CSV table of C-alpha atoms in Angstrom, one decimal:
chain,number,residue,atom,x,y,z
O,6,MET,CA,4.1,21.4,-11.2
O,7,GLU,CA,2.0,22.0,-8.1
O,8,GLU,CA,2.1,19.1,-5.6
O,9,ILE,CA,-1.0,16.9,-5.3
O,10,LEU,CA,-1.0,15.1,-1.9
O,11,ILE,CA,-2.6,11.8,-2.4
O,12,GLU,CA,-3.6,11.7,1.2
O,13,ASP,CA,-6.2,14.4,0.3
O,14,TYR,CA,-7.9,11.8,-1.9
O,15,ASN,CA,-8.4,9.1,0.9
O,16,TYR,CA,-11.7,8.2,2.3
O,17,PRO,CA,-12.8,5.3,4.6
O,18,LEU,CA,-14.1,2.3,2.6
O,19,PRO,CA,-15.3,-0.5,4.8
O,20,ASP,CA,-15.0,-3.9,3.3
O,21,GLU,CA,-18.6,-4.6,3.5
O,22,ARG,CA,-19.3,-1.7,1.1
O,23,ILE,CA,-17.3,-3.3,-1.7
O,24,ALA,CA,-19.6,-5.3,-3.9
O,25,LYS,CA,-18.3,-8.9,-4.1
O,26,TYR,CA,-20.9,-9.9,-6.7
O,27,PRO,CA,-23.1,-7.9,-9.1
O,28,LEU,CA,-26.9,-7.5,-8.8
O,29,ALA,CA,-28.9,-10.1,-10.6
O,30,MET,CA,-30.3,-7.5,-13.0
O,31,ARG,CA,-27.5,-5.2,-14.2
O,32,ASP,CA,-29.6,-2.1,-14.8
O,33,GLN,CA,-31.2,-2.2,-11.3
O,34,SER,CA,-28.1,-0.8,-9.7
O,35,LYS,CA,-28.3,2.6,-7.9
O,36,LEU,CA,-27.4,5.7,-10.0
O,37,LEU,CA,-26.0,8.8,-8.4
O,38,ILE,CA,-26.8,12.0,-10.3
O,39,TYR,CA,-24.3,14.9,-9.8
O,40,ARG,CA,-24.7,18.3,-11.5
O,41,ASP,CA,-23.7,21.9,-10.3
O,42,GLY,CA,-22.8,20.6,-6.7
O,43,LYS,CA,-26.3,18.9,-6.3
O,44,VAL,CA,-26.7,15.2,-5.8
O,45,ASN,CA,-29.7,13.0,-6.3
O,46,GLU,CA,-30.2,9.3,-6.9
O,47,ASP,CA,-32.2,6.9,-9.1
O,48,THR,CA,-32.0,3.6,-10.8
O,49,PHE,CA,-29.6,3.0,-13.6
O,50,CYS,CA,-32.3,1.9,-16.0
O,51,HIS,CA,-33.5,5.5,-16.0
O,52,VAL,CA,-30.1,7.0,-17.0
O,53,GLY,CA,-31.6,8.2,-20.3
O,54,GLU,CA,-33.6,10.8,-18.3
O,55,TYR,CA,-30.3,12.5,-17.4
O,56,LEU,CA,-29.0,12.8,-20.9
O,57,ASN,CA,-30.0,15.2,-23.5
O,58,ALA,CA,-31.5,13.9,-26.7
O,59,ASP,CA,-28.7,15.3,-28.7
O,60,SER,CA,-26.0,13.5,-26.6
O,61,LEU,CA,-23.4,11.1,-28.1
O,62,LEU,CA,-22.7,8.2,-25.8
O,63,ILE,CA,-19.3,6.6,-26.3
O,64,TYR,CA,-18.4,3.3,-24.7
O,65,ASN,CA,-15.3,1.0,-24.7
O,66,ASN,CA,-16.0,-2.2,-26.6
O,67,THR,CA,-13.1,-4.0,-25.2
O,68,ARG,CA,-13.5,-7.6,-23.9
O,69,VAL,CA,-11.8,-9.2,-21.0
O,70,ILE,CA,-9.6,-12.3,-21.9
O,71,GLN,CA,-9.1,-15.2,-19.6
O,72,ALA,CA,-5.5,-14.0,-19.0
O,73,ARG,CA,-4.5,-16.0,-15.9
O,74,LEU,CA,-2.7,-19.4,-16.5
O,75,GLU,CA,-1.7,-21.9,-13.8
O,76,PHE,CA,1.2,-24.1,-14.5
O,77,HIS,CA,3.1,-26.5,-12.2
O,78,LYS,CA,6.8,-27.3,-12.4
O,79,LYS,CA,7.6,-30.8,-13.1
O,80,VAL,CA,9.9,-32.5,-10.5
O,81,VAL,CA,12.0,-35.5,-11.7
O,82,GLN,CA,13.0,-37.8,-9.0
O,83,GLU,CA,15.2,-40.9,-9.1
O,84,VAL,CA,13.4,-43.8,-7.1
O,85,ARG,CA,13.8,-47.5,-6.9
O,86,SER,CA,10.9,-49.9,-7.2
O,87,PHE,CA,9.1,-50.9,-4.1
O,88,GLY,CA,11.0,-53.6,-2.0
O,89,VAL,CA,14.2,-53.1,-3.9
O,90,THR,CA,17.2,-51.8,-2.1
O,91,SER,CA,19.8,-52.0,-4.8
O,92,GLY,CA,19.9,-51.8,-8.6
O,93,PRO,CA,19.2,-49.2,-11.2
O,94,LEU,CA,17.0,-46.1,-10.2
O,95,ASN,CA,13.8,-45.3,-12.1
O,96,SER,CA,12.7,-41.7,-13.0
O,97,GLU,CA,9.4,-40.6,-11.5
O,98,VAL,CA,7.8,-37.2,-12.6
O,99,THR,CA,5.7,-35.4,-9.9
O,100,GLN,CA,4.0,-32.1,-9.7
O,101,GLY,CA,6.0,-29.3,-8.3
O,102,ALA,CA,5.7,-25.7,-7.4
O,103,ARG,CA,2.6,-23.7,-8.8
O,104,ILE,CA,3.5,-21.1,-11.3
O,105,GLU,CA,0.9,-18.4,-12.1
O,106,ILE,CA,1.4,-16.5,-15.3
O,107,PHE,CA,-0.8,-13.4,-15.7
O,108,CYS,CA,-0.8,-12.2,-19.4
O,109,LEU,CA,-0.8,-8.3,-19.5
O,110,GLU,CA,-0.2,-7.3,-23.1
O,111,PRO,CA,1.3,-8.8,-26.2
O,112,LEU,CA,5.1,-8.1,-27.2
O,113,GLU,CA,5.4,-10.1,-30.3
O,114,PRO,CA,3.2,-9.7,-32.4
O,115,HIS,CA,2.6,-6.4,-30.5
O,116,ASP,CA,-0.8,-6.1,-31.9
O,117,TYR,CA,-3.6,-7.6,-29.8
O,118,GLN,CA,-5.6,-9.1,-32.6
O,119,LEU,CA,-2.5,-10.5,-34.3
O,120,SER,CA,-1.2,-12.0,-31.1
O,121,LEU,CA,-4.4,-13.5,-29.9
O,122,GLY,CA,-5.0,-14.9,-33.4
O,123,SER,CA,-1.6,-16.5,-33.7
O,124,THR,CA,-1.8,-20.2,-34.3
O,125,GLU,CA,1.9,-21.0,-33.7
O,126,GLY,CA,3.3,-18.9,-30.9
O,127,CYS,CA,3.4,-15.4,-29.2
O,128,THR,CA,5.3,-13.4,-26.6
O,129,TRP,CA,3.5,-11.5,-23.8
O,130,LYS,CA,4.4,-9.1,-21.1
O,131,CYS,CA,3.4,-11.0,-17.9
O,132,MET,CA,3.4,-11.0,-14.2
O,133,ILE,CA,4.6,-14.2,-12.7
O,134,GLY,CA,3.5,-15.5,-9.3
O,135,ASN,CA,6.1,-17.7,-7.6
O,136,ALA,CA,8.7,-16.6,-10.2
O,137,LYS,CA,11.6,-17.5,-7.9
O,138,LYS,CA,10.7,-21.2,-8.2
O,139,TRP,CA,10.9,-21.0,-12.1
O,140,LYS,CA,14.7,-20.7,-12.6
O,141,SER,CA,14.8,-21.9,-16.2
O,142,GLY,CA,13.3,-24.3,-18.7
O,143,ALA,CA,9.9,-24.5,-20.3
O,144,LEU,CA,6.7,-25.1,-18.3
O,145,SER,CA,3.9,-27.3,-19.9
O,146,LEU,CA,0.2,-27.3,-19.4
O,147,PRO,CA,-2.3,-29.9,-21.0
O,148,VAL,CA,-5.2,-28.1,-22.5
O,149,GLN,CA,-8.3,-30.1,-23.2
O,150,LEU,CA,-10.3,-28.8,-26.2
O,151,PRO,CA,-14.1,-28.9,-26.5
O,152,SER,CA,-13.5,-31.7,-29.2
O,153,GLY,CA,-12.0,-33.8,-26.5
O,154,GLU,CA,-8.5,-33.6,-27.9
O,155,THR,CA,-5.6,-32.4,-25.7
O,156,ILE,CA,-2.8,-30.3,-26.7
O,157,ILE,CA,0.1,-29.1,-24.7
O,158,LEU,CA,0.8,-25.3,-24.0
O,159,PHE,CA,4.4,-24.4,-23.3
O,160,ALA,CA,5.7,-21.3,-21.7
O,161,GLU,CA,9.4,-20.1,-21.5
O,162,LYS,CA,10.5,-17.1,-19.2
O,163,GLY,CA,12.5,-14.3,-20.9
O,164,GLU,CA,13.9,-11.1,-19.9
O,165,GLN,CA,12.6,-9.3,-16.7
O,166,THR,CA,11.6,-5.7,-16.7
O,167,GLY,CA,10.6,-4.3,-13.2
O,168,ASN,CA,8.1,-6.8,-11.8
O,169,THR,CA,7.1,-8.3,-15.3
O,170,PHE,CA,8.7,-10.8,-17.6
O,171,ALA,CA,8.6,-11.5,-21.3
O,172,VAL,CA,7.0,-15.1,-21.6
O,173,HIS,CA,7.0,-16.9,-24.9
O,174,PHE,CA,4.2,-19.3,-25.5
O,175,TRP,CA,3.8,-22.1,-28.0
O,176,TRP,CA,1.8,-25.1,-28.5
O,177,ASN,CA,1.4,-28.4,-30.6
O,178,THR,CA,2.0,-28.1,-34.4
O,179,PRO,CA,0.1,-29.9,-37.1
O,180,ALA,CA,2.6,-32.8,-36.8
O,181,SER,CA,1.0,-33.7,-33.5
O,182,ASN,CA,-1.7,-35.9,-35.1
O,183,LEU,CA,-4.5,-33.4,-34.2
O,184,SER,CA,-7.5,-32.8,-36.3
O,185,PRO,CA,-7.1,-29.8,-38.7
O,186,LEU,CA,-9.3,-27.7,-36.5
O,187,ALA,CA,-7.1,-28.3,-33.4
O,188,SER,CA,-3.9,-27.9,-35.4
O,189,HIS,CA,-4.9,-24.3,-36.2
O,190,LEU,CA,-5.9,-23.3,-32.7
O,191,SER,CA,-5.3,-19.7,-31.8
O,192,PHE,CA,-3.9,-18.4,-28.6
O,193,ALA,CA,-7.2,-16.7,-27.8
O,194,GLU,CA,-8.9,-20.1,-28.1
O,195,ILE,CA,-6.3,-21.7,-25.8
O,196,LEU,CA,-6.9,-18.9,-23.2
O,197,ASP,CA,-10.7,-19.5,-23.5
O,198,ALA,CA,-10.1,-23.3,-22.9
O,199,VAL,CA,-7.6,-23.2,-19.9
O,200,GLY,CA,-7.3,-19.6,-18.7
O,201,GLU,CA,-9.0,-18.0,-15.8
O,202,LEU,CA,-10.8,-14.6,-15.9
O,203,PRO,CA,-8.9,-12.2,-13.8
O,204,ILE,CA,-11.4,-10.6,-11.6
O,205,PRO,CA,-10.1,-7.7,-9.4
O,206,PRO,CA,-7.9,-8.6,-6.4
O,207,TYR,CA,-10.0,-6.6,-4.0
O,208,LEU,CA,-12.9,-8.9,-4.3
O,209,ASN,CA,-11.0,-11.3,-2.3
O,210,ARG,CA,-12.5,-14.4,-3.8
O,211,LYS,CA,-11.8,-16.9,-6.7
O,212,THR,CA,-13.2,-16.4,-10.1
O,213,GLU,CA,-16.5,-18.2,-10.6
O,214,GLU,CA,-18.3,-19.5,-13.7
O,215,SER,CA,-20.9,-16.6,-13.5
O,216,ASP,CA,-18.0,-14.0,-13.7
O,217,LYS,CA,-17.4,-15.1,-17.2
O,218,THR,CA,-20.7,-13.4,-18.2
O,219,THR,CA,-21.2,-10.8,-15.4
O,220,TYR,CA,-17.6,-9.3,-15.7
O,221,GLN,CA,-18.1,-8.6,-19.5
O,222,THR,CA,-20.2,-5.7,-20.9
O,223,VAL,CA,-23.1,-6.7,-23.2
O,224,TYR,CA,-21.4,-4.8,-26.0
O,225,SER,CA,-17.8,-6.1,-25.5
O,226,ARG,CA,-16.4,-7.6,-28.6
O,227,ILE,CA,-12.6,-6.8,-29.1
O,228,LYS,CA,-10.6,-9.1,-26.9
O,229,GLY,CA,-7.6,-7.8,-25.0
O,230,SER,CA,-8.4,-6.4,-21.6
O,231,VAL,CA,-7.4,-7.9,-18.3
O,232,ALA,CA,-9.9,-5.9,-16.4
O,233,ALA,CA,-13.4,-4.8,-17.4
O,234,PRO,CA,-14.4,-1.2,-18.1
O,235,THR,CA,-16.8,-1.4,-15.2
O,236,ALA,CA,-19.0,1.5,-15.9
O,237,GLY,CA,-20.4,-0.3,-18.8
O,238,LEU,CA,-21.4,-3.3,-16.7
O,239,HIS,CA,-24.8,-1.6,-15.8
O,240,PHE,CA,-25.9,-1.4,-19.4
O,241,THR,CA,-28.4,-3.9,-20.8
O,242,ASP,CA,-29.7,-4.2,-24.4
O,243,ASN,CA,-33.0,-2.7,-23.1
O,244,VAL,CA,-31.2,0.5,-21.7
O,245,LEU,CA,-29.3,0.8,-24.9
O,246,ASN,CA,-32.4,0.5,-27.1
O,247,GLY,CA,-34.2,3.0,-24.9
O,248,LEU,CA,-31.5,5.6,-25.4
O,249,ARG,CA,-31.6,5.1,-29.2
O,250,GLN,CA,-35.3,5.5,-29.2
O,251,LYS,CA,-34.8,8.7,-27.5
O,252,GLY,CA,-32.5,9.8,-30.3
O,253,ILE,CA,-29.3,9.4,-28.4
O,254,GLN,CA,-26.5,8.3,-30.6
O,255,THR,CA,-23.7,5.8,-29.5
O,256,ALA,CA,-20.2,5.2,-30.7
O,257,GLU,CA,-17.4,3.0,-29.8
O,258,VAL,CA,-13.7,3.2,-28.9
O,259,THR,CA,-11.2,0.6,-27.6
O,260,LEU,CA,-8.8,0.7,-24.9
O,261,HIS,CA,-7.5,-2.6,-23.5
O,262,VAL,CA,-7.5,-2.2,-19.8
O,263,GLY,CA,-4.3,-3.3,-18.1
O,264,ALA,CA,-3.5,-4.5,-14.7
O,265,GLY,CA,-2.2,-0.9,-14.0
O,266,THR,CA,-5.8,0.1,-13.4
O,267,PHE,CA,-5.6,-1.5,-9.9
O,268,GLN,CA,-2.1,0.0,-9.1
O,269,PRO,CA,-2.5,2.3,-6.2
O,270,VAL,CA,-0.6,5.5,-5.8
O,271,LYS,CA,2.2,4.7,-3.4
O,272,VAL,CA,3.9,8.1,-3.3
O,273,ALA,CA,3.0,11.1,-1.2
O,274,ASP,CA,2.9,13.4,-4.2
O,275,ALA,CA,0.6,11.9,-7.0
O,276,ASN,CA,2.8,13.7,-9.6
O,277,GLN,CA,5.6,11.3,-8.8
O,278,HIS,CA,3.3,8.3,-9.8
O,279,THR,CA,4.0,6.6,-13.1
O,280,MET,CA,1.0,5.9,-15.2
O,281,HIS,CA,0.8,2.7,-17.2
O,282,THR,CA,0.7,3.0,-21.0
O,283,GLU,CA,-2.4,1.7,-22.8
O,284,ILE,CA,-3.2,1.0,-26.5
O,285,ILE,CA,-6.2,2.8,-27.9
O,286,ALA,CA,-8.2,2.4,-31.2
O,287,VAL,CA,-10.7,4.9,-32.3
O,288,PRO,CA,-12.7,4.5,-35.6
O,289,ARG,CA,-12.7,7.3,-38.1
O,290,GLN,CA,-16.7,7.3,-37.8
O,291,THR,CA,-16.3,7.9,-34.0
O,292,ILE,CA,-14.1,10.9,-34.5
O,293,GLN,CA,-16.5,12.4,-37.1
O,294,GLN,CA,-19.4,11.8,-34.7
O,295,ILE,CA,-17.6,13.7,-32.0
O,296,ILE,CA,-16.9,16.6,-34.2
O,297,ALA,CA,-20.7,16.8,-35.1
O,298,ASN,CA,-21.7,16.5,-31.4
O,299,LEU,CA,-19.1,18.6,-29.5
O,300,GLY,CA,-20.6,20.1,-26.3
O,301,HIS,CA,-22.7,16.8,-25.9
O,302,ILE,CA,-20.2,13.9,-25.4
O,303,VAL,CA,-20.9,11.3,-22.7
O,304,ALA,CA,-18.1,9.0,-21.8
O,305,VAL,CA,-19.1,5.6,-20.2
O,306,GLY,CA,-16.2,5.0,-17.9
O,307,THR,CA,-12.8,6.4,-17.3
O,308,THR,CA,-11.2,4.2,-19.9
O,309,SER,CA,-13.4,6.1,-22.5
O,310,MET,CA,-12.6,9.3,-21.0
O,311,ARG,CA,-8.9,8.8,-21.2
O,312,THR,CA,-9.2,7.7,-24.8
O,313,LEU,CA,-11.4,10.6,-25.8
O,314,GLU,CA,-9.3,13.2,-24.0
O,315,SER,CA,-6.1,11.8,-25.5
O,316,LEU,CA,-7.5,12.5,-29.0
O,317,TYR,CA,-7.0,16.3,-28.5
O,318,PHE,CA,-3.3,15.9,-27.9
O,319,LEU,CA,-2.8,13.3,-30.8
O,320,GLY,CA,-4.5,15.9,-33.2
O,321,GLU,CA,-2.1,18.7,-31.8
O,322,GLN,CA,0.9,16.4,-32.5
O,323,LEU,CA,-0.3,15.8,-36.0
O,324,LEU,CA,-0.6,19.6,-36.8
O,325,HIS,CA,2.7,20.3,-35.1
O,326,HIS,CA,4.4,17.8,-37.3
O,327,SER,CA,2.5,18.8,-40.4
O,328,THR,CA,5.8,19.8,-42.3
O,329,GLN,CA,7.0,16.3,-41.6
O,330,PRO,CA,4.1,13.9,-41.8
O,331,LEU,CA,4.0,11.3,-39.0
O,332,HIS,CA,2.9,8.6,-41.2
O,333,HIS,CA,6.4,8.4,-42.5
O,334,SER,CA,7.5,7.4,-38.9
O,335,THR,CA,7.6,3.9,-37.5
O,336,ARG,CA,6.8,5.2,-33.9
O,337,PRO,CA,3.2,4.9,-33.0
O,338,LEU,CA,1.3,8.2,-32.1
O,339,SER,CA,1.4,8.6,-28.3
O,340,VAL,CA,0.4,10.9,-25.4
O,341,ALA,CA,2.8,11.2,-22.6
O,342,GLN,CA,1.7,11.3,-18.9
O,343,PHE,CA,2.1,15.1,-18.4
O,344,ALA,CA,1.6,16.2,-22.0
O,345,PRO,CA,-1.5,18.3,-20.9
O,346,TYR,CA,0.4,20.3,-18.4
O,347,GLU,CA,3.8,21.0,-20.1
O,348,ARG,CA,2.8,24.1,-22.0
O,349,GLU,CA,-0.2,26.2,-23.0
O,350,HIS,CA,-2.6,24.5,-25.5
O,351,THR,CA,-4.3,27.0,-27.8
O,352,LEU,CA,-5.7,24.6,-30.5
O,353,SER,CA,-9.5,24.2,-30.4
O,354,THR,CA,-10.9,20.7,-29.9
O,355,ARG,CA,-12.5,20.8,-33.4
O,356,GLU,CA,-9.2,21.7,-35.2
O,357,ALA,CA,-7.4,18.9,-33.2
O,358,LEU,CA,-10.1,16.3,-34.3
O,359,GLN,CA,-10.2,17.6,-37.8
O,360,ALA,CA,-6.4,17.2,-37.9
O,361,ILE,CA,-6.8,13.4,-37.0
O,362,VAL,CA,-9.4,13.0,-39.7
O,363,ALA,CA,-7.2,14.5,-42.3
O,364,TYR,CA,-4.2,12.3,-41.1
O,365,MET,CA,-6.4,9.2,-41.5
O,366,ASP,CA,-7.6,10.2,-44.9
O,367,ALA,CA,-4.0,10.8,-46.0
O,368,THR,CA,-2.9,7.5,-44.7
O,369,GLY,CA,-5.9,5.4,-45.7
O,370,GLN,CA,-6.8,4.5,-42.0
O,371,ASP,CA,-10.3,3.6,-40.9
O,372,VAL,CA,-9.2,3.1,-37.3
O,373,LEU,CA,-6.7,5.4,-35.4
O,374,HIS,CA,-4.2,3.2,-33.4
O,375,ALA,CA,-2.2,5.1,-30.7
O,376,GLU,CA,-0.8,4.8,-27.1
O,377,THR,CA,-1.8,7.0,-24.1
O,378,GLN,CA,-0.1,7.5,-20.8
O,379,ILE,CA,-2.3,10.5,-20.0
O,380,MET,CA,-2.9,11.4,-16.4
O,381,ILE,CA,-6.1,13.4,-15.7
O,382,LYS,CA,-5.7,15.2,-12.4
O,383,PRO,CA,-6.9,18.3,-10.6
O,384,GLY,CA,-5.9,21.2,-12.9
O,385,TYR,CA,-6.6,19.4,-16.2
O,386,THR,CA,-8.7,21.2,-18.7
O,387,PHE,CA,-11.3,18.8,-20.3
O,388,ARG,CA,-11.7,19.3,-24.1
O,389,VAL,CA,-14.0,16.5,-25.2
O,390,VAL,CA,-16.2,15.0,-22.6
O,391,ASP,CA,-19.2,16.8,-21.0
O,392,GLN,CA,-20.6,14.0,-18.9
O,393,LEU,CA,-19.2,10.9,-17.3
O,394,ILE,CA,-20.8,7.7,-16.3
O,395,THR,CA,-18.6,5.8,-13.8
O,396,ASN,CA,-18.5,3.5,-10.8
O,397,PHE,CA,-17.2,4.5,-7.4
O,398,HIS,CA,-13.3,4.1,-7.1
O,399,GLN,CA,-10.8,3.2,-4.7
O,400,PRO,CA,-9.4,5.7,-2.1
O,401,LYS,CA,-6.1,7.2,-3.3
O,402,SER,CA,-6.3,6.1,-6.9
O,403,THR,CA,-5.7,7.9,-10.1
O,404,LEU,CA,-9.3,7.3,-11.0
O,405,LEU,CA,-10.4,9.3,-8.1
O,406,LEU,CA,-8.0,12.0,-9.2
O,407,LEU,CA,-9.8,12.0,-12.5
O,408,VAL,CA,-13.2,12.3,-10.9
O,409,SER,CA,-12.1,15.2,-8.8
O,410,ALA,CA,-10.7,17.0,-11.9
O,411,PHE,CA,-13.9,16.5,-13.7
O,412,VAL,CA,-16.2,17.8,-11.0
O,413,GLY,CA,-14.0,20.7,-10.1
O,414,GLY,CA,-12.7,19.2,-6.9
O,415,ASP,CA,-16.1,18.4,-5.4
O,416,TRP,CA,-15.6,14.7,-5.2
O,417,HIS,CA,-16.2,14.7,-1.4
O,418,THR,CA,-19.8,15.7,-1.9
O,419,ILE,CA,-20.3,12.6,-4.3
O,420,TYR,CA,-18.5,10.1,-2.1
O,421,ASP,CA,-20.1,11.3,1.2
O,422,TYR,CA,-23.5,10.9,-0.2
O,423,ALA,CA,-22.6,7.5,-1.7
O,424,LEU,CA,-21.3,6.2,1.7
O,425,SER,CA,-24.2,7.6,3.6
O,426,HIS,CA,-26.9,6.2,1.2
O,427,ASP,CA,-25.8,2.6,0.9
O,428,PHE,CA,-24.3,2.7,-2.6
O,429,ARG,CA,-22.1,-0.4,-3.4
O,430,PHE,CA,-18.5,0.3,-4.4
O,431,LEU,CA,-15.9,-0.6,-7.0
O,432,SER,CA,-16.2,-3.0,-10.1
O,433,TYR,CA,-19.4,-4.7,-9.2
O,434,GLY,CA,-20.9,-1.7,-7.4
O,435,ASP,CA,-23.4,1.0,-8.2
O,436,SER,CA,-23.0,3.8,-10.7
O,437,SER,CA,-23.0,7.6,-11.2
O,438,ILE,CA,-23.5,10.1,-13.9
O,439,LEU,CA,-21.5,13.3,-13.4
O,440,THR,CA,-21.8,16.6,-15.3
O,441,ARG,CA,-18.6,18.5,-15.9
O,442,ALA,CA,-17.8,21.4,-13.7
O,443,THR,CA,-18.1,24.8,-15.6
O,444,LYS,CA,-14.9,25.9,-14.0
O,445,HIS,CA,-11.9,23.6,-13.8
């Protein structure tokens, strides 16, 4: 595999160019337009002018959860009453080290909706801040409910894998003399009550109340992400209605964005970087819409792009295993990081997508659930997406590699223009609409 020097995907990004807050009106952000090596700019509310009337716009409907929890260890000290120099000691409980638990993805139940909907307990893969101070034992955190009642959330640290831990959570049971409503509280409701929305670390500020609204897309509805699919933050109901009035169709996919989206490439050769695995869900109707609109597919954001391009390789797997149907397997469908580059792929996009529909029909599924670790980098052949709406990404990131692949290596033209024309960068920054290079 040809070496990809990550230093070739570096550029100067002054701190003042990183948007710390969004604009007051989402759709008034700047819009860079790139097609055939030429760059122009407009305002995002006019994005429909750069889409064909027969386009299919596909966005990621994931919703960011308040995944960051702050616990404190309890320290028990033996003390004597004031003025007493002898006699029995009394126990005094004080607040100890701060332990931050960042929920990344569910382990048990593994399904996001089942885990977030659990009313008894669940186990998540987590990053733990100050983990060395948490040797053993359960941590507890009071959670005040909107009803005024208080329950206790408990957390117990399990097995470590790399820099993450399995953490088991549980909370008060019905025997706690709570109201029936409080007794059946879900983990999602607990996170809403006591968790903190995990805004990107490069904003260098604490989460504010306004982020609970501004760091969600207007169409977000499926809880599970720990980072927003930020290309969608520019859309408003007015923009979406305008697109539909023009005849542009819309469709949804789900990819729950993990913390790996902020993981920089720390190796000289990008091929040595390990991509994070993400869970995707694509409705049968969306796949049928794609088949009907091939050649006019617009992905809103790199998460939608990764989901849509993964479909080709999932369909290829299904046809390859046609003599031994995969629905007899307990393993989920998945796309490996370098699957697109390991051999020649001669199947047409239409054939691959039709294979998925046939598989879903045979197994009675309305939604395709799978995993993807796909790495889209220079040399990749795009099979589904024709236009990409996306923000401006960090230097030396896998997302910049994806953009470079999509525009045939011409990413410098786009980023040089954005830097010299006062565009705002990263999650709360401005947007772009890119048309796929005719040659890859």
